[in-house]
XYZ file of C-alpha atoms in Angstrom:
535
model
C 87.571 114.158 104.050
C 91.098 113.357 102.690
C 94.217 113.574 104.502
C 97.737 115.495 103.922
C 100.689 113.487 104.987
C 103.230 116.281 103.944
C 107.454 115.409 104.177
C 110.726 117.010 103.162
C 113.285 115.246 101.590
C 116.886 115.888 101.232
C 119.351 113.758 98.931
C 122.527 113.358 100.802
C 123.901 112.305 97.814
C 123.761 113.098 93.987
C 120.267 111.787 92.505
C 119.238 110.695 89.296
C 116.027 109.953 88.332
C 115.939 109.326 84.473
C 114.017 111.513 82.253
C 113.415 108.896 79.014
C 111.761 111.853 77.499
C 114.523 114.305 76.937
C 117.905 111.722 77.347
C 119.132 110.839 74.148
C 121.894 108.661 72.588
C 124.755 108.741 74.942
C 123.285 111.076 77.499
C 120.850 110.309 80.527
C 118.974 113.444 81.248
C 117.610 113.947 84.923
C 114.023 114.425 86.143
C 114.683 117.942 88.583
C 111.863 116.741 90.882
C 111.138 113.769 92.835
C 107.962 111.725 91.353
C 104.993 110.549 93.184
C 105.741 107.060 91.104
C 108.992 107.062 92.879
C 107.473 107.549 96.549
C 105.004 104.912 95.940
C 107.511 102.554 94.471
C 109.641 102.496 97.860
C 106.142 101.978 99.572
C 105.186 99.165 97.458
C 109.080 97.361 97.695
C 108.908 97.678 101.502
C 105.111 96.186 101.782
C 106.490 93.525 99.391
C 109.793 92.531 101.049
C 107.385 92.418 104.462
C 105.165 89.631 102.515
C 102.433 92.084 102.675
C 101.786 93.509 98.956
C 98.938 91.711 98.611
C 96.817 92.571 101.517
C 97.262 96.323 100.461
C 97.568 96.012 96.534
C 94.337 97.680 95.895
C 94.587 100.556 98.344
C 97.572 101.637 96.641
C 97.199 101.237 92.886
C 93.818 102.924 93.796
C 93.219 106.965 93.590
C 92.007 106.190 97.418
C 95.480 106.920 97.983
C 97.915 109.670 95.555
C 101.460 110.222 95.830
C 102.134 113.853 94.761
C 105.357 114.930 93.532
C 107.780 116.096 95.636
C 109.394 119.715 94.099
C 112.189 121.644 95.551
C 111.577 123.709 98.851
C 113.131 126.783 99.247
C 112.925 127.891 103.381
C 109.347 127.876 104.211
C 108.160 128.302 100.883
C 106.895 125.313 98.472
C 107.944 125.868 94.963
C 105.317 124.847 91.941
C 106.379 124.258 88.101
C 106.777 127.976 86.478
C 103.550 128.653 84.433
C 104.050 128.804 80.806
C 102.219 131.587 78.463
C 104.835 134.425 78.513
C 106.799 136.093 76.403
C 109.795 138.982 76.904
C 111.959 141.500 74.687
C 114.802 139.978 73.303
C 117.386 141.313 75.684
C 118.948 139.878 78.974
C 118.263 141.060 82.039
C 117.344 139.852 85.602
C 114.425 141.321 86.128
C 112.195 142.656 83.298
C 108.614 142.962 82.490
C 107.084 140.084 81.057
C 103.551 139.587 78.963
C 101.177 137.043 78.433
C 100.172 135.187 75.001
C 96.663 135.461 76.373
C 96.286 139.282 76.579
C 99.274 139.440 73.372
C 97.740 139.758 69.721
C 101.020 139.272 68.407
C 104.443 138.030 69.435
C 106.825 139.581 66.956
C 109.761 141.438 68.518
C 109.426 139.119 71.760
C 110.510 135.754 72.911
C 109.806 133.127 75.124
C 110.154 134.228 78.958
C 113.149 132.252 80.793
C 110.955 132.149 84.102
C 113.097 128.942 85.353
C 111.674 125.370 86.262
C 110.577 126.382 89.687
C 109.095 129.397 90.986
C 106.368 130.977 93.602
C 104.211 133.614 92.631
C 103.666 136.999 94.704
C 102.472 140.509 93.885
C 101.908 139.853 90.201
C 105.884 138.504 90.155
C 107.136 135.314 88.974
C 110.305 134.669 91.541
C 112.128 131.386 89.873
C 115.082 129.686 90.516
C 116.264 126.026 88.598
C 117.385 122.895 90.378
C 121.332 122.883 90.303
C 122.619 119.619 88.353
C 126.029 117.933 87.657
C 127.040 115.758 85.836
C 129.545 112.931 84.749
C 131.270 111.715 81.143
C 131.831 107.725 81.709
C 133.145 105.231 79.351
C 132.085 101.658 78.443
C 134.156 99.491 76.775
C 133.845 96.377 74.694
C 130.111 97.177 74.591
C 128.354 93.931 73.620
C 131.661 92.220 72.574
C 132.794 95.041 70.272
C 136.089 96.609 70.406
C 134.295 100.163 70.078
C 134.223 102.235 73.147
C 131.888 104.253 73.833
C 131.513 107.456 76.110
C 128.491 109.133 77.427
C 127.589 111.601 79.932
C 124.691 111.042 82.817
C 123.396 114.201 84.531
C 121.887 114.646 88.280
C 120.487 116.560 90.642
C 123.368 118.069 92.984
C 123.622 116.958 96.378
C 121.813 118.989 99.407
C 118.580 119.902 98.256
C 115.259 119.668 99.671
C 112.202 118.333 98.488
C 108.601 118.878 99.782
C 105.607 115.963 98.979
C 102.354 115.178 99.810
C 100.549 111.697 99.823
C 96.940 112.549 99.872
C 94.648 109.502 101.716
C 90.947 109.643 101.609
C 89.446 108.619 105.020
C 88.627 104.856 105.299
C 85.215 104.059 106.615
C 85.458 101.725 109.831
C 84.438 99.209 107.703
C 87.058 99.495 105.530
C 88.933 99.300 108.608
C 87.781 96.669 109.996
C 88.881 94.264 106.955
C 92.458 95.168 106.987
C 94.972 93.103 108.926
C 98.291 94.122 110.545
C 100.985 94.839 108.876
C 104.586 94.402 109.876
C 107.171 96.867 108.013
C 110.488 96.790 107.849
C 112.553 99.634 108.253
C 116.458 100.211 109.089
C 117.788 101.461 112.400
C 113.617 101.039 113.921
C 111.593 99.114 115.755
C 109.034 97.211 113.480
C 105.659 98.772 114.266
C 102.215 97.041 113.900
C 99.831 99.727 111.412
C 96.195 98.767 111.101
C 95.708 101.014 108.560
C 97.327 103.156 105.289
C 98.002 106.366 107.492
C 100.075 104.507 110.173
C 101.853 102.643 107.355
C 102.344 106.163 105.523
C 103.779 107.557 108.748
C 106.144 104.581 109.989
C 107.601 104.859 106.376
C 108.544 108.823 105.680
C 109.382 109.286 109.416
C 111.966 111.984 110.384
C 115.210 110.653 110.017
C 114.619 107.681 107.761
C 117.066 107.086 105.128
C 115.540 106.349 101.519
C 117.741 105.304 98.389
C 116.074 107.029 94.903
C 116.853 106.575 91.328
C 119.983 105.010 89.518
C 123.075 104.793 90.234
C 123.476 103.816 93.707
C 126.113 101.221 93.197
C 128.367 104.455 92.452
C 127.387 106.535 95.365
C 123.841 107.883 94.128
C 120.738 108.039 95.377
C 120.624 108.648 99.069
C 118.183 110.832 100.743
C 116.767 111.299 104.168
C 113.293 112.623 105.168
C 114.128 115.795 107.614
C 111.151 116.399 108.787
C 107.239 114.928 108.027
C 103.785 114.560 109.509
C 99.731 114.809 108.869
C 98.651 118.596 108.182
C 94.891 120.226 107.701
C 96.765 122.840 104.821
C 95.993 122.074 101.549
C 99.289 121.256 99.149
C 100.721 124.970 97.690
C 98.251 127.072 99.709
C 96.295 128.320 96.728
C 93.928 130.717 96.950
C 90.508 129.538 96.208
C 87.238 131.600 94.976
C 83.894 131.912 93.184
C 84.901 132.330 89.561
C 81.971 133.420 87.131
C 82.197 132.129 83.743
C 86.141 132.160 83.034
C 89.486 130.772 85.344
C 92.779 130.054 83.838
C 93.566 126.283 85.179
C 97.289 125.130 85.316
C 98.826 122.155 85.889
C 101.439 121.257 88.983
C 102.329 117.538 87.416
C 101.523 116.225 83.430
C 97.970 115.288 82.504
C 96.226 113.721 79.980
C 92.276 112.204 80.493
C 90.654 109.677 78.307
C 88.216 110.436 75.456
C 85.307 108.114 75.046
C 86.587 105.448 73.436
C 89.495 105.507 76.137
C 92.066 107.114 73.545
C 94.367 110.099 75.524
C 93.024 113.180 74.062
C 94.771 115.758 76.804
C 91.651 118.028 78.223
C 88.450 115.872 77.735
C 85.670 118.970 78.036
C 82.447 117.090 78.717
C 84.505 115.227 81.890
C 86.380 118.291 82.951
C 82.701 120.130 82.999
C 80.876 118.014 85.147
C 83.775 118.051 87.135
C 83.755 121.558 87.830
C 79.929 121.575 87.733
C 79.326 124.162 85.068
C 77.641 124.332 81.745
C 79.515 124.878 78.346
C 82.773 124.445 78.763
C 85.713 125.343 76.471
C 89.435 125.528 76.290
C 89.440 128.943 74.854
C 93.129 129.190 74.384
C 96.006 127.772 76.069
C 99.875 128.027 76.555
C 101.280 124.302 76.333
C 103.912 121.779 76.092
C 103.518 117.629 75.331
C 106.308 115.480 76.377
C 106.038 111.695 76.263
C 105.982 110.309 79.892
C 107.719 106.544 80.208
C 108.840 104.722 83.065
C 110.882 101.714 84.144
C 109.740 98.886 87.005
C 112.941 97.896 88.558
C 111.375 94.711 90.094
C 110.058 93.390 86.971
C 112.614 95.449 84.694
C 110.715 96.246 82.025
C 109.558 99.597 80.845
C 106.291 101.286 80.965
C 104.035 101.641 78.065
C 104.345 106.295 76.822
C 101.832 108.359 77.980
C 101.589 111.720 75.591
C 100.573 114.398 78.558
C 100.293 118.020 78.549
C 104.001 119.102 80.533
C 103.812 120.576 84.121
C 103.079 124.323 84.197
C 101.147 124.229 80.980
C 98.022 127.353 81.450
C 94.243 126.533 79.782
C 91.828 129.337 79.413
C 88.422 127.593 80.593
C 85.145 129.509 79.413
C 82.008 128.341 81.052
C 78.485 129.710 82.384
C 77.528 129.463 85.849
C 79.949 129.948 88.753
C 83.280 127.526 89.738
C 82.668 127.435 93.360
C 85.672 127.694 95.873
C 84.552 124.657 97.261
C 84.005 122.393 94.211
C 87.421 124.061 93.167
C 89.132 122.665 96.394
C 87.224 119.189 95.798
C 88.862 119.123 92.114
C 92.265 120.395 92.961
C 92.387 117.492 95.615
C 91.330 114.977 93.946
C 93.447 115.734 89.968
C 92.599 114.923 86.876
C 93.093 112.382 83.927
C 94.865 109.508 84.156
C 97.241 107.783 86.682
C 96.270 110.521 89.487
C 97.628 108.128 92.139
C 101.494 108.349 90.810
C 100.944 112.351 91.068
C 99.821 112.668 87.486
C 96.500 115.491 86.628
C 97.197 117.232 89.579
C 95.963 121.677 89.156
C 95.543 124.929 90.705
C 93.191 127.754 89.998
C 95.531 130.687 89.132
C 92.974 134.022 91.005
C 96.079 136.292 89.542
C 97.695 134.795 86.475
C 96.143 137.816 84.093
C 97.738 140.633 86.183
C 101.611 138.855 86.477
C 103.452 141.335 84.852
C 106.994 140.808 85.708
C 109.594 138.488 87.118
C 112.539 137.897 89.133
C 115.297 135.616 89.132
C 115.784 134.302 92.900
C 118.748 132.135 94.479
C 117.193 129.645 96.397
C 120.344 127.932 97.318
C 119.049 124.289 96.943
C 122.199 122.965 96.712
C 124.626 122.086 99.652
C 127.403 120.378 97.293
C 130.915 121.498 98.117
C 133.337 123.402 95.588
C 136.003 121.800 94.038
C 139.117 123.012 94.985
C 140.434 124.020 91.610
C 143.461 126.320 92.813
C 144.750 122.814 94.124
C 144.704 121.768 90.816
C 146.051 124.435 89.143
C 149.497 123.379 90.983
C 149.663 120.391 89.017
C 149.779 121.072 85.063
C 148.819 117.831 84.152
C 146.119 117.455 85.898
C 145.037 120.988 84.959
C 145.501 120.686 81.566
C 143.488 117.397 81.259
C 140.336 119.117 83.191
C 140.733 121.906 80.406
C 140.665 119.394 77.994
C 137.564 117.795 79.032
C 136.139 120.974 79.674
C 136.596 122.379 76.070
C 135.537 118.655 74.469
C 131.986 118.510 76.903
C 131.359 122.043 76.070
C 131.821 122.309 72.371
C 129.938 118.984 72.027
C 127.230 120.743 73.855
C 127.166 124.041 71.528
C 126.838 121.316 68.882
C 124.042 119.555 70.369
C 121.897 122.298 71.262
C 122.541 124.085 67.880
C 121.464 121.027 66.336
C 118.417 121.591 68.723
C 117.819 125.404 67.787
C 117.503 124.447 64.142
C 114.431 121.968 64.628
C 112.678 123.856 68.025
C 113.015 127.653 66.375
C 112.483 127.183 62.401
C 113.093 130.293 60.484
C 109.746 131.252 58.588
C 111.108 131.612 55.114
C 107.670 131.975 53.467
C 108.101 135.667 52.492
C 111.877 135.345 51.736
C 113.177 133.972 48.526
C 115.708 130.880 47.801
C 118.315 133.897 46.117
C 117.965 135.580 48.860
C 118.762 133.201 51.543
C 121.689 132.345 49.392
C 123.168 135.900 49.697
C 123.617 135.856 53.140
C 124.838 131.537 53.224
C 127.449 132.797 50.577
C 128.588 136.051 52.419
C 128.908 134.126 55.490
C 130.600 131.644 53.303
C 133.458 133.481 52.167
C 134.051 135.050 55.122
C 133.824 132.141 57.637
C 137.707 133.747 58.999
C 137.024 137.662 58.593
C 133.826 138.570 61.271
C 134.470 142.218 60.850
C 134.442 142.124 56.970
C 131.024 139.691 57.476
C 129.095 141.897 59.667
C 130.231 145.222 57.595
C 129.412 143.267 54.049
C 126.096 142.175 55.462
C 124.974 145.754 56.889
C 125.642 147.225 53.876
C 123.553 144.521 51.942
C 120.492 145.353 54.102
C 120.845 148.539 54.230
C 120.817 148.414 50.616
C 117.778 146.626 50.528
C 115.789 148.633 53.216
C 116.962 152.175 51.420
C 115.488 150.223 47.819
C 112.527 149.131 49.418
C 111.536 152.397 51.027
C 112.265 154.456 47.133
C 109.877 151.576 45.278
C 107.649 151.621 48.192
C 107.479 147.483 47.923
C 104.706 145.421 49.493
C 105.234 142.409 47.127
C 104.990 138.877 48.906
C 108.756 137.785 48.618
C 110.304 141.917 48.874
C 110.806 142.539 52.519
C 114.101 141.205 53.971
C 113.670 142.834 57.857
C 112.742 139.453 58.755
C 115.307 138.255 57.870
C 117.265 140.986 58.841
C 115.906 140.708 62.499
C 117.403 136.877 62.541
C 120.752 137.872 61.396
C 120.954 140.140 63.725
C 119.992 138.320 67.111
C 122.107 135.245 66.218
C 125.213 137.745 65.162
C 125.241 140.301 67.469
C 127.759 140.004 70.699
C 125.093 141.130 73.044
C 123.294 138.331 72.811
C 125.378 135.559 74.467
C 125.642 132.775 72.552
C 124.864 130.373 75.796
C 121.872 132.338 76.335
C 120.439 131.451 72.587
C 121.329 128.214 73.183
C 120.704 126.860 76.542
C 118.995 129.251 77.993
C 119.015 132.360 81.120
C 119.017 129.968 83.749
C 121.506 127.048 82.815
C 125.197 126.806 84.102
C 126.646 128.175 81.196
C 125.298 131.189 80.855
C 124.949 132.160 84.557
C 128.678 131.011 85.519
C 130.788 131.549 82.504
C 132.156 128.451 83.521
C 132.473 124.573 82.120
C 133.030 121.744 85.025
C 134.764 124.727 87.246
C 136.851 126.215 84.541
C 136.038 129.725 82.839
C 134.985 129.313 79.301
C 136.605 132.173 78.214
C 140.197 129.919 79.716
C 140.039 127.514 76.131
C 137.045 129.559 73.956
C 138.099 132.565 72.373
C 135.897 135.365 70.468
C 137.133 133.530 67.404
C 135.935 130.592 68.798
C 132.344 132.095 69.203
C 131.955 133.654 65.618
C 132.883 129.996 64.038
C 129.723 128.882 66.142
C 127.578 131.503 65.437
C 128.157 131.811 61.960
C 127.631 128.290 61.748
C 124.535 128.245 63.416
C 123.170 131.057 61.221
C 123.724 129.120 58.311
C 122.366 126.277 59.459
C 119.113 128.213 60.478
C 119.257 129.416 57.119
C 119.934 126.009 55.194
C 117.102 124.590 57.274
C 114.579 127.055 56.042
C 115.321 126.745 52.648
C 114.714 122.721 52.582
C 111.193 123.452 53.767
């Protein structure tokens, strides 16, 4: 029978934990959780500055003992990865109905759903919320020598938010016991205790009150966090609800996955293992709504990086078809233990969704994770230069953003120009073209070229393969049209931009004017539109 050692966290501080997945060229993107890898890291550096690594080395880089990942905590309520798989009209609301790929036969007319990073689900309702970040522009110079210098922005997770984990032991046999020395570990502001076993070294570590540094950056004031409160508990991580299922369960996963085909190549959900797993016969992936992102790492003892994992993302939903009945209790045994690969850094670890066919609509929640104080900007205002030079970097971080995730939009959301001809295209690129200054004289000279087309296509009744322009119409229209915000297309429901209105405290509307916004979007456009054509 395994063993919940469940803690909260709190960074006291800003924290950083790198994401080499998504951080690019001269920006260092954040993880918005706290990884099991992490946990286990401070584990392993305390055992080792003790002289003790050794005695305990297999223990810990076994699955005897997993270090789940620790995701933001909102009151009493543990928050899991949003599930992926739905879609939503294209219009912005807060709360709106919602619909899932797997009961969908088509998607046209609909988008993605913006159902956060981190949500709990209730009465067929996603509630989500996102992990507030910051972040910081810095400058190196003389890199390597050169007389370049070169500036690049590092996000974080804001200071004053909580984070719930699990480590997970397996009992140890009193033979197992009975092999395993004592162990004296360190730890600031306490009396060194003598632990006989994993749990009491488990406990003396994550104690209430202990102060733990995370991540990068904690030469500059990053990285500090203190566990608030922690102890063994008989509930199982997330509460989920487990039952019988006969023939058919949608599976998702709380942390990324991949297993290990037969020849010990990564080949995400490996069907023969996941069936005998489950104990069932048959087993298939019937469909699934996914994500892959490349999962690194870096060893700060031995500073070198970790070889990339390609793993199915956190929140991704499979579709299992089987015969024979999932029990609740082999469900529970397989939820516990994860699957795939590196399950004892907090990878492979699922849940049984009972309810995920009947969510039907969602709701965007404020948490408040974050503790981090305002800054006092009307203080600022009474001195001009300092002001002005805020506005400055305000307007230079944001428009290099709008460039950066229209650069973005292009690749992720391709424009399918298979029914649309090259002349075509080039209507539109050279209306938008000659009237890159004049928006009212582009959106009037463009409505009257498709209506045009619609009112010709309706008298010659067309169904020819390269006729119809509504899709392209449709695309037009939602990049164009005001009611769409352009922060919304770009980043996203839930990110600063588009839920503030403002850039590093100052209102975007304070240095980006309407003009401003047409420049982009007509840019954007074309760009969508060049894009397509190339392919």
């Amino acid at each position: 029978m395994a063993k919940y050692y469940k803690y909260r966290i709190k960074n006291l501080e800003p924290l950083r934990i790198a994401d080499d997945d998504t951080s690019q060229m001269g920006q260092t993107s954040t993880l918005y959780h706290i990884p099991g890898s992490a946990v286990r890291g401070l584990v392993i550096s305390r055992l080792a500055s003790a002289g003790e690594l050794d005695r305990w080395k297999s223990l810990l880089f076994s699955n005897g003992i997993r270090f789940l990942n620790a995701y933001p905590a909102a009151e009493d309520r543990t928050l899991i990865p949003s599930p992926m798989g739905f879609y939503e009209d294209k219009r912005i609301a807060d709360k709106k109905e919602i619909y899932s790929i797997f009961q969908m036969e088509d998607t046209e007319g609909r988008k993605r759903a913006a159902v956060g990073r981190y949500c709990y689900l209730e009465d067929g309702w996603i509630h989500y919320d996102s992990v507030e970040t910051g972040s910081d522009l810095k400058i190196m110079l003389n890199p390597r020598g050169s007389e370049k210098t070169n500036v690049f922005r590092e996000e974080y997770i804001a200071a004053g938010q909580i984070f719930e984990g699990y480590v997970i032991l397996e009992e140890s046999s009193p033979e197992e016991n009975s092999l395993v020395e004592t162990c004296a570990i360190p730890r600031k502001n306490a009396t060194v205790e003598k632990c006989v076993n994993m749990e009491q070294i488990i406990a003396e570590f994550l104690t209430e009150g202990t102060i733990l540094y995370l991540g990068s950056g904690r030469s500059s004031g990053m990285g500090k966090c203190q566990v608030i409160s922690a102890g063994f508990t008989e509930a199982f991580p997330y509460t989920p609800d487990f039952y019988d299922a006969e023939n058919s369960c949608y599976m998702m996963l709380l942390s990324p996955m991949t297993m290990r085909g037969d020849n010990g190549e990564y080949v995400g959900i490996h069907e023969t293992e996941l069936r005998e797993k489950l104990g069932v016969e048959d087993l298939v992936v019937e469909k699934a709504a996914t994500s892959i992102r490349q999962v690194k790492g870096y060893n700060r003892t031995w500073r070198t990086r970790l070889p990339s994992v390609p793993m199915y993302e956190a929140g991704s939903v499979f579709l299992l078809r089987f015969k024979g009945t999932l029990t609740a209790e082999r469900m529970k045994a397989v939820c516990e233990e994860g699957i795939g690969i590196r399950r004892n850094e907090g990878f492979g670890r699922i849940l049984f969704l009972k309810g995920y066919d009947t969510i039907c609509g969602k709701q965007k929640c404020d948490f408040s994770f974050s503790e981090q104080e305002a800054v006092d900007l009307e203080a600022m205002k009474q001195d001009p230069d300092e002001w002005n030079a805020l506005c400055q970097a305000a307007n230079g971080y944001y428009r290099t953003m709008l460039r950066r995730k229209s650069e973005e939009y292009v690749v992720q959301h391709p424009f399918d120009a298979e029914d649309i001809s090259s002349s075509q295209l080039g209507i539109v690129e050279g209306i938008l073209t000659r009237n890159r200054y004049d928006q009212a004289a582009a959106e009037s000279i463009l409505k009257n070229y498709f209506d045009h087309a619609a009112e010709k296509e309706g008298k010659q009744n067309i169904h020819k393969r390269k006729a119809s322009l509504k899709k392209l119409k449709d695309t037009v229209d939602f990049i164009l049209d005001k009611d769409n915000d352009l922060n919304w297309i770009l980043f996203g429901e839930d990110h600063p931009f588009t839920r503030d209105k403002k850039v590093m405290g100052v209102a975007i509307s304070a240095f980006f004017t309407e003009k401003d916004e047409w420049e982009y979007r007509q840019k954007l456009l074309m760009d969508v539109l060049r894009f397509a054509g190339k392919e």
